[in-house]
XYZ file of C-alpha atoms in Angstrom:
658
model
C 112.494 -20.029 -78.291
C 110.151 -19.142 -75.447
C 108.724 -22.376 -73.970
C 105.109 -21.175 -74.223
C 105.588 -20.271 -77.859
C 107.138 -23.666 -78.483
C 104.098 -25.317 -76.871
C 101.768 -23.310 -79.126
C 103.844 -24.211 -82.169
C 103.812 -27.916 -81.290
C 100.043 -27.918 -80.661
C 99.370 -26.321 -84.066
C 101.788 -28.631 -85.893
C 100.565 -31.837 -84.233
C 96.880 -30.945 -84.670
C 97.415 -30.190 -88.355
C 99.159 -33.559 -88.768
C 96.284 -35.296 -86.930
C 93.704 -33.723 -89.221
C 95.603 -35.020 -92.247
C 96.062 -38.427 -90.578
C 92.369 -38.867 -89.731
C 90.703 -37.033 -92.579
C 92.958 -37.131 -95.634
C 94.597 -39.736 -97.824
C 98.150 -38.493 -97.293
C 100.234 -37.996 -94.182
C 102.145 -34.784 -93.636
C 104.161 -36.222 -90.754
C 105.293 -39.754 -89.896
C 104.191 -41.470 -86.651
C 107.832 -41.360 -85.587
C 107.930 -37.556 -85.899
C 104.472 -37.125 -84.349
C 105.421 -39.218 -81.308
C 108.655 -37.272 -80.913
C 106.748 -33.964 -81.021
C 104.083 -35.297 -78.648
C 106.743 -36.387 -76.132
C 108.367 -32.941 -76.312
C 104.972 -31.251 -75.826
C 104.138 -33.474 -72.827
C 107.460 -32.649 -71.148
C 107.033 -28.905 -71.736
C 103.461 -28.941 -70.384
C 104.588 -30.766 -67.243
C 107.472 -28.326 -66.787
C 105.509 -25.099 -67.357
C 101.941 -26.036 -66.407
C 100.889 -24.253 -69.603
C 98.298 -26.519 -71.297
C 96.164 -25.325 -74.194
C 92.571 -26.520 -74.439
C 93.116 -27.984 -77.917
C 96.405 -29.668 -77.013
C 96.611 -33.246 -78.366
C 97.518 -34.322 -74.822
C 93.968 -33.330 -73.850
C 92.112 -34.864 -76.813
C 91.613 -38.368 -78.199
C 92.230 -37.320 -81.805
C 90.752 -35.400 -84.706
C 87.069 -35.570 -85.573
C 86.291 -37.702 -88.611
C 84.611 -35.777 -91.411
C 81.704 -37.819 -92.804
C 79.347 -36.066 -95.242
C 75.716 -36.714 -94.356
C 76.438 -38.681 -91.149
C 74.613 -37.689 -87.957
C 76.850 -36.439 -85.135
C 75.686 -37.832 -81.784
C 76.801 -37.925 -78.167
C 78.266 -41.191 -76.903
C 76.330 -43.006 -74.183
C 79.703 -43.743 -72.551
C 82.591 -41.326 -73.337
C 85.250 -43.057 -75.429
C 88.344 -41.846 -73.597
C 91.924 -42.523 -74.664
C 94.629 -44.385 -72.745
C 97.760 -42.959 -71.177
C 100.871 -44.133 -73.045
C 104.411 -45.050 -72.113
C 107.504 -46.560 -73.772
C 108.854 -47.684 -70.390
C 107.860 -51.179 -69.218
C 108.543 -50.166 -65.603
C 105.792 -47.535 -65.809
C 103.352 -50.248 -66.893
C 104.495 -52.601 -64.115
C 103.964 -49.893 -61.516
C 100.469 -49.221 -62.919
C 99.580 -52.938 -62.826
C 100.550 -53.284 -59.156
C 99.534 -56.596 -57.605
C 96.464 -57.146 -59.790
C 95.722 -59.531 -62.638
C 96.069 -57.771 -65.971
C 95.419 -58.616 -69.611
C 97.833 -57.792 -72.412
C 96.401 -57.218 -75.896
C 97.322 -55.491 -79.163
C 96.929 -51.766 -79.658
C 95.395 -51.984 -83.118
C 96.171 -49.212 -85.594
C 92.772 -48.494 -87.107
C 89.643 -46.500 -86.304
C 87.757 -47.004 -83.035
C 84.028 -47.761 -83.404
C 81.276 -48.194 -80.825
C 78.517 -50.743 -81.512
C 75.221 -50.735 -79.568
C 72.745 -53.632 -79.469
C 69.149 -53.707 -78.234
C 66.774 -56.662 -78.242
C 69.453 -58.727 -79.948
C 69.854 -56.387 -82.918
C 72.589 -53.899 -83.828
C 70.843 -50.575 -83.217
C 73.733 -48.130 -83.689
C 77.334 -47.959 -84.901
C 79.369 -44.824 -84.206
C 82.895 -43.554 -84.730
C 84.770 -42.468 -81.601
C 85.396 -38.905 -82.791
C 86.967 -36.911 -79.982
C 85.471 -39.136 -77.310
C 82.340 -37.199 -76.354
C 80.659 -37.128 -79.761
C 80.959 -39.389 -82.794
C 79.354 -39.957 -86.186
C 76.488 -42.404 -86.630
C 77.563 -44.768 -89.446
C 75.069 -47.588 -88.835
C 74.443 -47.765 -92.585
C 77.978 -49.174 -93.029
C 77.595 -51.907 -90.392
C 76.329 -54.739 -92.669
C 79.546 -54.582 -94.705
C 82.057 -54.892 -91.821
C 83.569 -58.292 -91.051
C 83.495 -59.554 -87.465
C 80.595 -57.256 -86.494
C 77.424 -59.329 -85.900
C 74.162 -57.765 -87.061
C 72.293 -59.735 -84.413
C 73.297 -61.458 -81.154
C 71.653 -63.896 -78.738
C 71.959 -61.391 -75.852
C 68.609 -59.565 -75.720
C 69.507 -56.792 -73.271
C 71.312 -53.478 -73.860
C 74.873 -54.120 -75.041
C 77.651 -51.620 -75.871
C 80.871 -52.888 -77.478
C 83.973 -50.923 -78.410
C 86.400 -52.168 -81.045
C 88.794 -51.225 -83.812
C 88.026 -51.213 -87.523
C 91.172 -52.359 -89.349
C 92.408 -53.321 -92.818
C 95.273 -55.813 -93.039
C 98.579 -54.914 -94.689
C 98.030 -57.471 -97.477
C 94.492 -56.236 -98.209
C 95.755 -52.637 -98.087
C 98.320 -53.339 -100.813
C 95.700 -54.929 -103.053
C 92.930 -52.384 -102.419
C 95.097 -49.270 -102.572
C 96.637 -50.308 -105.876
C 93.167 -50.703 -107.378
C 91.981 -47.235 -106.376
C 91.955 -44.590 -109.064
C 94.162 -41.538 -109.368
C 93.937 -39.137 -106.404
C 92.204 -41.866 -104.347
C 95.152 -43.765 -102.893
C 95.993 -43.716 -99.186
C 99.282 -43.499 -97.311
C 98.757 -46.516 -95.025
C 96.098 -49.014 -93.815
C 95.012 -46.719 -90.997
C 94.268 -43.859 -93.409
C 92.440 -46.236 -95.740
C 90.163 -47.589 -93.015
C 89.460 -44.038 -91.812
C 88.586 -42.963 -95.352
C 86.445 -46.068 -95.848
C 84.485 -45.412 -92.659
C 83.877 -41.894 -94.003
C 82.008 -43.091 -97.103
C 78.449 -41.835 -97.421
C 75.428 -44.120 -97.752
C 75.596 -44.131 -101.565
C 79.019 -45.864 -101.407
C 78.341 -48.161 -98.449
C 78.885 -51.307 -100.525
C 82.549 -50.370 -101.060
C 83.235 -51.142 -97.392
C 82.863 -54.873 -98.091
C 85.201 -54.613 -101.097
C 87.819 -52.961 -98.878
C 87.818 -55.885 -96.406
C 87.251 -53.837 -93.238
C 87.277 -56.005 -90.123
C 85.958 -55.160 -86.631
C 88.014 -56.378 -83.655
C 86.226 -55.956 -80.340
C 88.573 -54.855 -77.546
C 86.186 -54.205 -74.659
C 82.602 -54.754 -73.524
C 81.489 -51.328 -72.307
C 78.012 -52.216 -70.999
C 76.040 -55.367 -70.213
C 72.717 -55.327 -68.328
C 73.803 -58.166 -66.060
C 76.913 -58.358 -63.870
C 80.117 -59.761 -65.328
C 83.174 -58.356 -63.543
C 86.081 -60.158 -65.238
C 87.361 -58.427 -68.395
C 88.580 -61.806 -69.638
C 85.134 -63.380 -69.170
C 83.586 -60.429 -70.965
C 85.826 -60.954 -73.988
C 85.063 -64.702 -74.072
C 81.376 -63.801 -73.863
C 81.710 -61.447 -76.850
C 83.350 -64.234 -78.859
C 80.430 -66.537 -78.005
C 78.119 -63.890 -79.497
C 80.014 -63.971 -82.785
C 82.429 -61.048 -82.411
C 85.999 -61.167 -83.641
C 87.963 -60.139 -80.544
C 91.467 -58.840 -80.052
C 94.137 -61.411 -79.122
C 94.920 -61.323 -75.386
C 96.928 -62.951 -72.582
C 96.416 -62.941 -68.808
C 99.516 -61.993 -66.794
C 100.850 -60.017 -63.808
C 103.393 -57.241 -63.315
C 106.260 -59.615 -62.485
C 105.874 -61.383 -65.849
C 105.049 -58.324 -67.914
C 108.514 -57.714 -69.341
C 108.817 -61.287 -70.655
C 105.290 -61.243 -72.130
C 105.888 -57.901 -73.869
C 109.145 -59.193 -75.368
C 107.389 -62.315 -76.639
C 104.522 -60.360 -78.184
C 106.933 -57.819 -79.663
C 108.805 -60.666 -81.349
C 105.589 -61.619 -83.179
C 105.656 -58.215 -84.850
C 109.410 -58.269 -85.522
C 109.178 -61.688 -87.155
C 106.461 -60.527 -89.549
C 103.679 -62.691 -88.086
C 101.274 -59.744 -87.815
C 99.283 -58.868 -90.936
C 96.918 -56.610 -88.988
C 98.447 -53.175 -88.261
C 99.377 -52.657 -84.610
C 101.235 -49.734 -83.090
C 101.754 -50.990 -79.566
C 100.280 -53.052 -76.746
C 97.592 -52.422 -74.132
C 97.305 -53.638 -70.547
C 93.928 -53.756 -68.820
C 92.822 -54.764 -65.311
C 90.810 -57.993 -65.211
C 88.689 -56.438 -62.438
C 86.410 -54.093 -64.420
C 84.852 -52.644 -61.252
C 88.289 -51.487 -60.101
C 89.117 -50.285 -63.629
C 86.023 -48.046 -63.571
C 86.900 -46.570 -60.173
C 89.701 -44.297 -61.366
C 89.572 -40.604 -62.108
C 89.618 -38.794 -65.442
C 92.659 -36.657 -66.221
C 92.271 -34.686 -69.419
C 90.886 -37.360 -71.781
C 92.484 -40.300 -69.933
C 90.683 -42.524 -67.412
C 93.471 -43.400 -64.984
C 92.439 -47.029 -64.337
C 90.956 -47.875 -67.765
C 94.235 -49.151 -69.176
C 97.756 -48.265 -70.252
C 99.234 -48.329 -73.753
C 102.787 -49.438 -74.413
C 104.450 -47.835 -77.456
C 107.568 -49.353 -78.980
C 110.701 -47.272 -79.248
C 111.506 -47.007 -82.948
C 114.923 -48.401 -83.819
C 116.801 -46.013 -86.096
C 119.624 -46.673 -88.524
C 121.685 -44.289 -90.620
C 122.573 -45.132 -94.200
C 123.471 -43.556 -97.540
C 121.152 -43.095 -100.501
C 122.156 -44.999 -103.637
C 119.390 -43.927 -106.020
C 115.665 -43.207 -106.389
C 113.454 -45.690 -108.227
C 110.095 -44.608 -109.654
C 107.448 -47.318 -109.477
C 104.267 -47.055 -111.552
C 100.970 -48.338 -110.117
C 97.307 -47.768 -111.000
C 97.082 -44.264 -109.596
C 100.510 -42.688 -109.650
C 104.263 -43.064 -110.104
C 105.792 -43.326 -106.639
C 109.410 -42.681 -105.575
C 111.298 -45.411 -103.710
C 114.595 -44.766 -101.914
C 117.217 -47.468 -102.525
C 120.083 -47.242 -100.018
C 123.012 -49.100 -98.544
C 121.565 -52.081 -96.597
C 120.982 -51.682 -92.846
C 119.619 -54.077 -90.225
C 116.374 -53.056 -88.533
C 114.384 -55.222 -86.124
C 116.425 -58.266 -87.133
C 116.081 -57.977 -90.923
C 118.087 -56.369 -93.721
C 116.447 -53.277 -95.240
C 117.574 -51.506 -98.415
C 114.403 -49.946 -99.848
C 111.706 -47.613 -98.501
C 108.802 -45.860 -100.189
C 109.005 -42.053 -100.220
C 105.260 -41.804 -101.034
C 105.265 -38.699 -103.247
C 107.158 -35.588 -104.354
C 105.901 -33.515 -101.418
C 107.321 -36.032 -98.935
C 110.677 -36.021 -100.763
C 110.858 -32.236 -100.450
C 109.795 -32.282 -96.798
C 112.446 -34.843 -95.896
C 115.182 -33.109 -97.871
C 115.910 -35.886 -100.360
C 118.627 -34.664 -102.733
C 120.029 -35.771 -106.059
C 123.430 -36.421 -104.482
C 124.007 -40.161 -104.058
C 125.844 -39.434 -100.818
C 122.717 -38.066 -99.159
C 122.577 -39.517 -95.637
C 119.264 -40.997 -94.516
C 117.774 -41.946 -91.173
C 115.540 -45.015 -91.550
C 113.101 -46.758 -89.184
C 110.627 -49.622 -89.414
C 107.276 -48.005 -88.686
C 105.340 -50.241 -86.266
C 108.313 -52.631 -86.673
C 107.100 -53.598 -90.159
C 107.153 -50.843 -92.801
C 110.574 -49.341 -93.711
C 110.363 -45.551 -93.661
C 112.784 -42.690 -94.230
C 112.304 -40.109 -91.473
C 115.242 -37.764 -92.090
C 117.605 -36.829 -94.926
C 120.425 -34.303 -95.277
C 120.169 -33.720 -99.030
C 118.336 -30.394 -98.922
C 119.800 -27.897 -101.347
C 120.418 -30.329 -104.191
C 117.542 -30.810 -106.629
C 116.330 -34.358 -107.162
C 115.176 -35.342 -110.634
C 111.560 -36.176 -111.393
C 111.296 -38.429 -114.480
C 109.616 -36.848 -117.483
C 108.733 -40.264 -118.953
C 106.683 -43.120 -117.504
C 108.978 -46.009 -116.475
C 106.439 -48.505 -117.881
C 105.167 -47.130 -121.206
C 107.548 -44.222 -121.904
C 104.736 -41.655 -122.233
C 105.203 -38.141 -120.760
C 104.568 -37.587 -117.062
C 102.978 -34.678 -115.219
C 102.913 -33.460 -111.624
C 99.442 -33.057 -110.137
C 98.535 -31.272 -106.929
C 95.950 -32.898 -104.665
C 92.851 -30.936 -103.780
C 92.842 -31.755 -100.057
C 96.279 -30.800 -98.710
C 98.189 -29.874 -101.853
C 100.240 -33.060 -102.149
C 102.352 -33.275 -105.316
C 102.192 -36.639 -107.079
C 103.578 -37.845 -110.396
C 101.313 -39.366 -113.054
C 101.566 -40.936 -116.506
C 99.404 -39.081 -119.063
C 98.834 -42.201 -121.201
C 95.367 -43.587 -120.416
C 96.341 -46.861 -122.135
C 99.425 -47.394 -119.950
C 99.181 -50.988 -118.769
C 100.006 -49.959 -115.204
C 96.670 -48.101 -115.122
C 94.788 -51.306 -115.821
C 95.825 -53.293 -112.765
C 92.166 -54.104 -112.026
C 91.970 -56.058 -115.286
C 95.095 -58.048 -114.432
C 93.775 -58.883 -110.941
C 90.476 -60.005 -112.462
C 92.368 -62.113 -115.020
C 94.303 -64.036 -112.328
C 91.392 -64.212 -109.825
C 89.679 -67.488 -108.833
C 86.678 -66.611 -111.001
C 89.133 -65.932 -113.827
C 92.249 -67.969 -114.630
C 92.810 -68.842 -110.939
C 96.566 -68.127 -110.806
C 97.809 -68.196 -107.197
C 100.814 -66.106 -106.207
C 100.173 -63.186 -108.548
C 98.980 -60.594 -106.034
C 98.395 -56.976 -107.038
C 101.781 -56.080 -105.590
C 103.521 -58.831 -107.602
C 101.739 -57.894 -110.826
C 102.776 -54.253 -110.427
C 106.376 -55.324 -109.753
C 106.439 -57.527 -112.855
C 104.956 -54.737 -114.995
C 107.564 -52.273 -113.737
C 110.331 -54.805 -114.394
C 109.060 -55.250 -117.968
C 108.094 -58.926 -117.546
C 104.402 -58.370 -118.344
C 102.757 -56.164 -120.963
C 99.487 -58.034 -121.520
C 97.589 -61.078 -120.185
C 99.337 -63.463 -122.575
C 102.780 -62.519 -121.201
C 101.878 -64.183 -117.905
C 102.179 -67.558 -119.658
C 105.719 -66.694 -120.816
C 106.954 -65.879 -117.319
C 109.518 -68.695 -117.537
C 111.617 -66.409 -119.763
C 112.354 -64.333 -116.657
C 113.074 -67.189 -114.243
C 116.554 -65.950 -113.333
C 115.487 -62.307 -112.932
C 112.525 -63.226 -110.700
C 114.595 -65.532 -108.507
C 117.030 -62.655 -107.917
C 114.379 -59.991 -107.249
C 114.275 -58.700 -103.673
C 111.477 -60.439 -101.800
C 111.171 -63.364 -104.241
C 113.701 -66.184 -104.702
C 113.678 -69.673 -106.230
C 110.736 -70.949 -104.178
C 108.558 -67.924 -105.003
C 109.296 -68.314 -108.691
C 108.578 -72.049 -108.553
C 105.199 -71.486 -106.875
C 104.165 -68.834 -109.415
C 105.373 -70.898 -112.389
C 103.500 -74.000 -111.155
C 100.323 -71.987 -110.683
C 100.633 -70.511 -114.188
C 101.035 -73.989 -115.684
C 97.985 -75.323 -113.804
C 95.890 -72.454 -115.139
C 96.563 -73.272 -118.799
C 93.496 -75.524 -118.828
C 90.468 -73.344 -118.135
C 86.690 -73.562 -118.341
C 85.081 -71.274 -120.962
C 83.104 -69.452 -118.244
C 86.276 -68.590 -116.300
C 88.029 -67.624 -119.528
C 85.273 -65.178 -120.564
C 85.195 -63.640 -117.073
C 88.993 -63.212 -117.100
C 88.878 -61.100 -120.277
C 87.211 -58.137 -118.463
C 84.631 -57.600 -121.212
C 82.437 -54.661 -120.073
C 79.051 -55.757 -118.608
C 80.021 -59.456 -118.784
C 80.509 -60.968 -115.362
C 80.487 -64.595 -114.236
C 76.688 -64.908 -114.395
C 76.501 -63.575 -117.980
C 79.381 -65.848 -119.004
C 77.520 -68.878 -117.585
C 74.394 -68.002 -119.551
C 76.307 -67.553 -122.805
C 78.176 -70.858 -122.483
C 75.046 -72.722 -121.335
C 73.231 -71.506 -124.453
C 76.054 -71.674 -127.024
C 78.740 -74.005 -125.721
C 82.421 -73.120 -126.016
C 82.702 -73.551 -129.796
C 79.420 -71.741 -130.391
C 80.757 -68.790 -128.397
C 83.894 -68.649 -130.575
C 81.861 -68.899 -133.792
C 79.493 -66.112 -132.792
C 82.440 -63.867 -131.965
C 83.996 -64.465 -135.385
C 80.846 -63.979 -137.457
C 79.372 -61.192 -135.315
C 76.079 -63.010 -134.691
C 75.890 -61.791 -131.121
C 74.040 -63.162 -128.111
C 70.757 -61.259 -127.971
C 68.800 -64.505 -128.134
C 70.434 -65.814 -124.957
C 68.107 -65.530 -121.968
C 69.397 -62.864 -119.549
C 71.865 -61.280 -121.995
C 69.877 -58.942 -124.228
C 71.033 -56.332 -126.783
C 73.225 -54.192 -124.481
C 75.421 -57.011 -123.180
C 75.545 -58.672 -126.582
C 76.717 -55.406 -128.190
C 79.361 -55.039 -125.464
C 80.882 -58.446 -126.321
C 80.923 -57.723 -130.054
C 82.380 -54.213 -129.568
C 85.125 -55.637 -127.357
C 86.058 -58.221 -129.987
C 85.845 -55.646 -132.806
C 88.850 -53.859 -131.253
C 91.979 -55.046 -133.064
C 93.972 -54.869 -129.841
C 91.487 -57.130 -128.027
C 91.157 -59.494 -130.965
C 94.936 -59.956 -131.197
C 95.134 -60.538 -127.431
C 92.266 -63.056 -127.599
C 94.011 -65.089 -130.303
C 97.355 -64.944 -128.443
C 95.657 -66.292 -125.347
C 93.864 -69.135 -127.117
C 97.271 -70.325 -128.340
C 98.693 -70.357 -124.811
C 95.743 -71.824 -122.898
C 93.371 -74.714 -123.493
C 89.748 -73.630 -123.206
C 87.717 -76.711 -122.300
C 85.155 -77.764 -124.869
C 81.580 -77.746 -123.591
C 78.326 -78.398 -125.420
C 75.204 -76.196 -125.066
C 73.244 -77.395 -122.059
C 69.877 -77.357 -123.796
C 68.032 -78.422 -120.654
C 64.947 -80.358 -121.754
C 63.486 -81.376 -118.406
C 63.254 -80.236 -114.808
C 60.556 -79.479 -112.235
C 60.926 -75.704 -112.794
C 61.410 -75.770 -116.568
C 60.264 -72.503 -118.138
C 58.977 -71.071 -114.824
C 60.071 -67.673 -113.463
C 60.258 -67.096 -109.695
C 60.927 -64.119 -107.437
C 62.261 -65.079 -103.971
C 61.955 -62.604 -101.104
C 62.261 -62.568 -97.311
C 63.975 -65.128 -95.061
C 64.254 -68.761 -96.175
C 63.994 -71.794 -93.901
C 64.234 -74.952 -96.002
C 67.169 -73.842 -98.143
C 70.390 -72.598 -96.466
C 70.079 -69.215 -98.145
C 68.574 -67.570 -101.206
C 71.641 -68.370 -103.322
C 71.112 -72.099 -102.723
C 67.410 -71.641 -103.512
C 68.257 -69.873 -106.789
C 70.806 -72.542 -107.737
C 68.178 -75.266 -107.261
C 65.590 -73.442 -109.412
C 68.126 -72.951 -112.212
C 69.235 -76.605 -112.001
C 65.608 -77.550 -112.659
C 65.319 -75.324 -115.733
C 63.708 -72.364 -113.970
C 64.655 -68.723 -113.677
C 64.936 -66.394 -110.647
C 64.582 -62.626 -111.087
C 64.860 -59.771 -108.601
C 61.577 -57.946 -109.219
C 57.932 -58.891 -109.737
C 56.601 -58.299 -113.261
C 54.073 -59.720 -115.715
C 56.687 -62.358 -116.622
C 56.783 -63.665 -113.019
C 54.980 -66.974 -112.442
C 55.396 -67.240 -108.651
C 56.477 -65.018 -105.771
C 58.024 -67.117 -102.972
C 57.598 -65.446 -99.576
C 57.255 -67.270 -96.257
C 55.206 -64.293 -95.014
C 52.284 -64.464 -97.465
C 50.233 -61.878 -95.553
C 52.939 -59.193 -95.453
C 52.242 -55.803 -96.998
C 55.667 -55.598 -98.670
C 55.958 -53.908 -102.051
C 56.629 -57.265 -103.762
C 53.576 -58.886 -102.193
C 51.411 -55.921 -103.176
C 52.753 -55.967 -106.741
C 52.095 -59.712 -107.055
C 48.514 -59.287 -105.837
C 48.003 -56.401 -108.242
C 49.188 -58.544 -111.186
C 47.361 -61.668 -110.032
C 50.596 -63.616 -109.443
C 50.377 -66.491 -106.982
C 52.318 -66.028 -103.718
C 53.579 -69.297 -102.244
C 55.598 -70.269 -99.183
C 58.849 -72.183 -99.324
C 57.048 -75.319 -98.101
C 54.523 -75.042 -100.945
C 57.403 -74.639 -103.397
C 59.028 -77.866 -102.127
C 55.690 -79.730 -102.349
C 55.226 -78.696 -105.990
C 58.791 -78.485 -107.315
C 60.879 -80.610 -104.950
C 64.265 -79.871 -103.324
């Protein structure tokens, strides 16, 4: 093929893959293949001098698509780093200067701006010149302070990431057609949520890791000092180590071993070296979208291994039934590997997975952690897609995704237990039965193995001791830990027990109110005779009806009785609080608090004294607590309109104690 045509073909292919990588839930090309294509494109451009304007060598990446977000120009262009897989190239770049080594995090780059000590703007990097303003998501991101002690103009660049363990749990709880291919895609999709779904960012455990201080009004030359300064302001900063060129090879090997040994839960796809002298770092030129002195990225060379396919397993999770390649064991990055997810039917076709058991596979560990099949020679032989769900036996169907036409397999049975993973995770959560060791991933594995069909089966897990000990990734110690945790959970408070049942509309707060009013035996009696809980303060007809409707279901009633035979629900009497400084008084608390640590502590105190705290001012409100009595807030105005007394926190303590 003509070299120019090959360049054009590579640019189109790589850009299409980038758009899917940044904007969609599924990948259409692995990082391994993308890097290989990028390296070929770079070599051809250097050889021919033919460089297209939209070449990925000239751009930082695809533009994130965020409905409703404002697109704005960056104050300081967010350029990308030149990359190399050769340590000698990095040593030459470092020269005789002090350099810092840090992780190249595999997430989404964000730029945070502070003025007068407050976060004034948060933007995505985009293509470097322009990004999307997503300030409305900022309060829900871990490691990103909303206010800092530095009162000048401050610009910080960092990476939004989701850990591998959180990714497993979150992705498995997403509904059909919502699951993502990897943590990087999930964090990109999460940062693309509009303002109406901003609260989901907190649920998805997005963390911000600052990797450079872009601007500070006062002089601070050392990059290392700048990072320490950011930590003193409350930022979570990227791990780093000061070194020089002569030690670089040893340091890189040591850091690489951290990844190989499985110590890294945060996704990384390489390392970065940066000059400590930020004045010198800023003195370089800009080539394409790379600032020559800003830093260099080191990318690991993927270790490949060839093996032979044994069979395809189909694993059912909340959203879909996913294919897993099981092959003859190979050693990669110091560990034995014999399984790798194939993601979906489209990926199987693209790779050339065949029905023939002798299909040869090429396998890597993506980012040294995730086993991945990157090539197969089985094209031409049809693989079989199961027509029955491996969990419940119901028919399956292939669905085609709306975004990029990905084919995925789904169970048509809405009652399939694998579709109710959220209920199982709530059941074992700390607010529920508090069973350590049963992560989302483990629950799904046990469901697919046939160990668990309902909540009660968890307490019979000892029947499968031998099978669990011999499962890949488990062993005797894992089984022992899970079994011990299950046994400890057999004695449970009635509040935790009610929460664990996943009764619609009944969370921990509602469960507390029911048990406080009825006691444990009273709760059981009301369920049996259908009395309901409308008379319980804070429950009302809708929540009461929800409890009774749940128990009216034969399936739920049978499960409830099975559970009460396997666990001991602690007996508690109705609280019947007869005294307290706030007895029978309703408060609304607004604004900042000074005496109490936070509003939750304030609310807990009021309730402990027989009072009630609500979120809005109404005729039933006795006091509005606001340390700014003269403010013109809507709650203050409403209280004045209704003739409700507004008191400060100090006045509250004088009258009602602390």
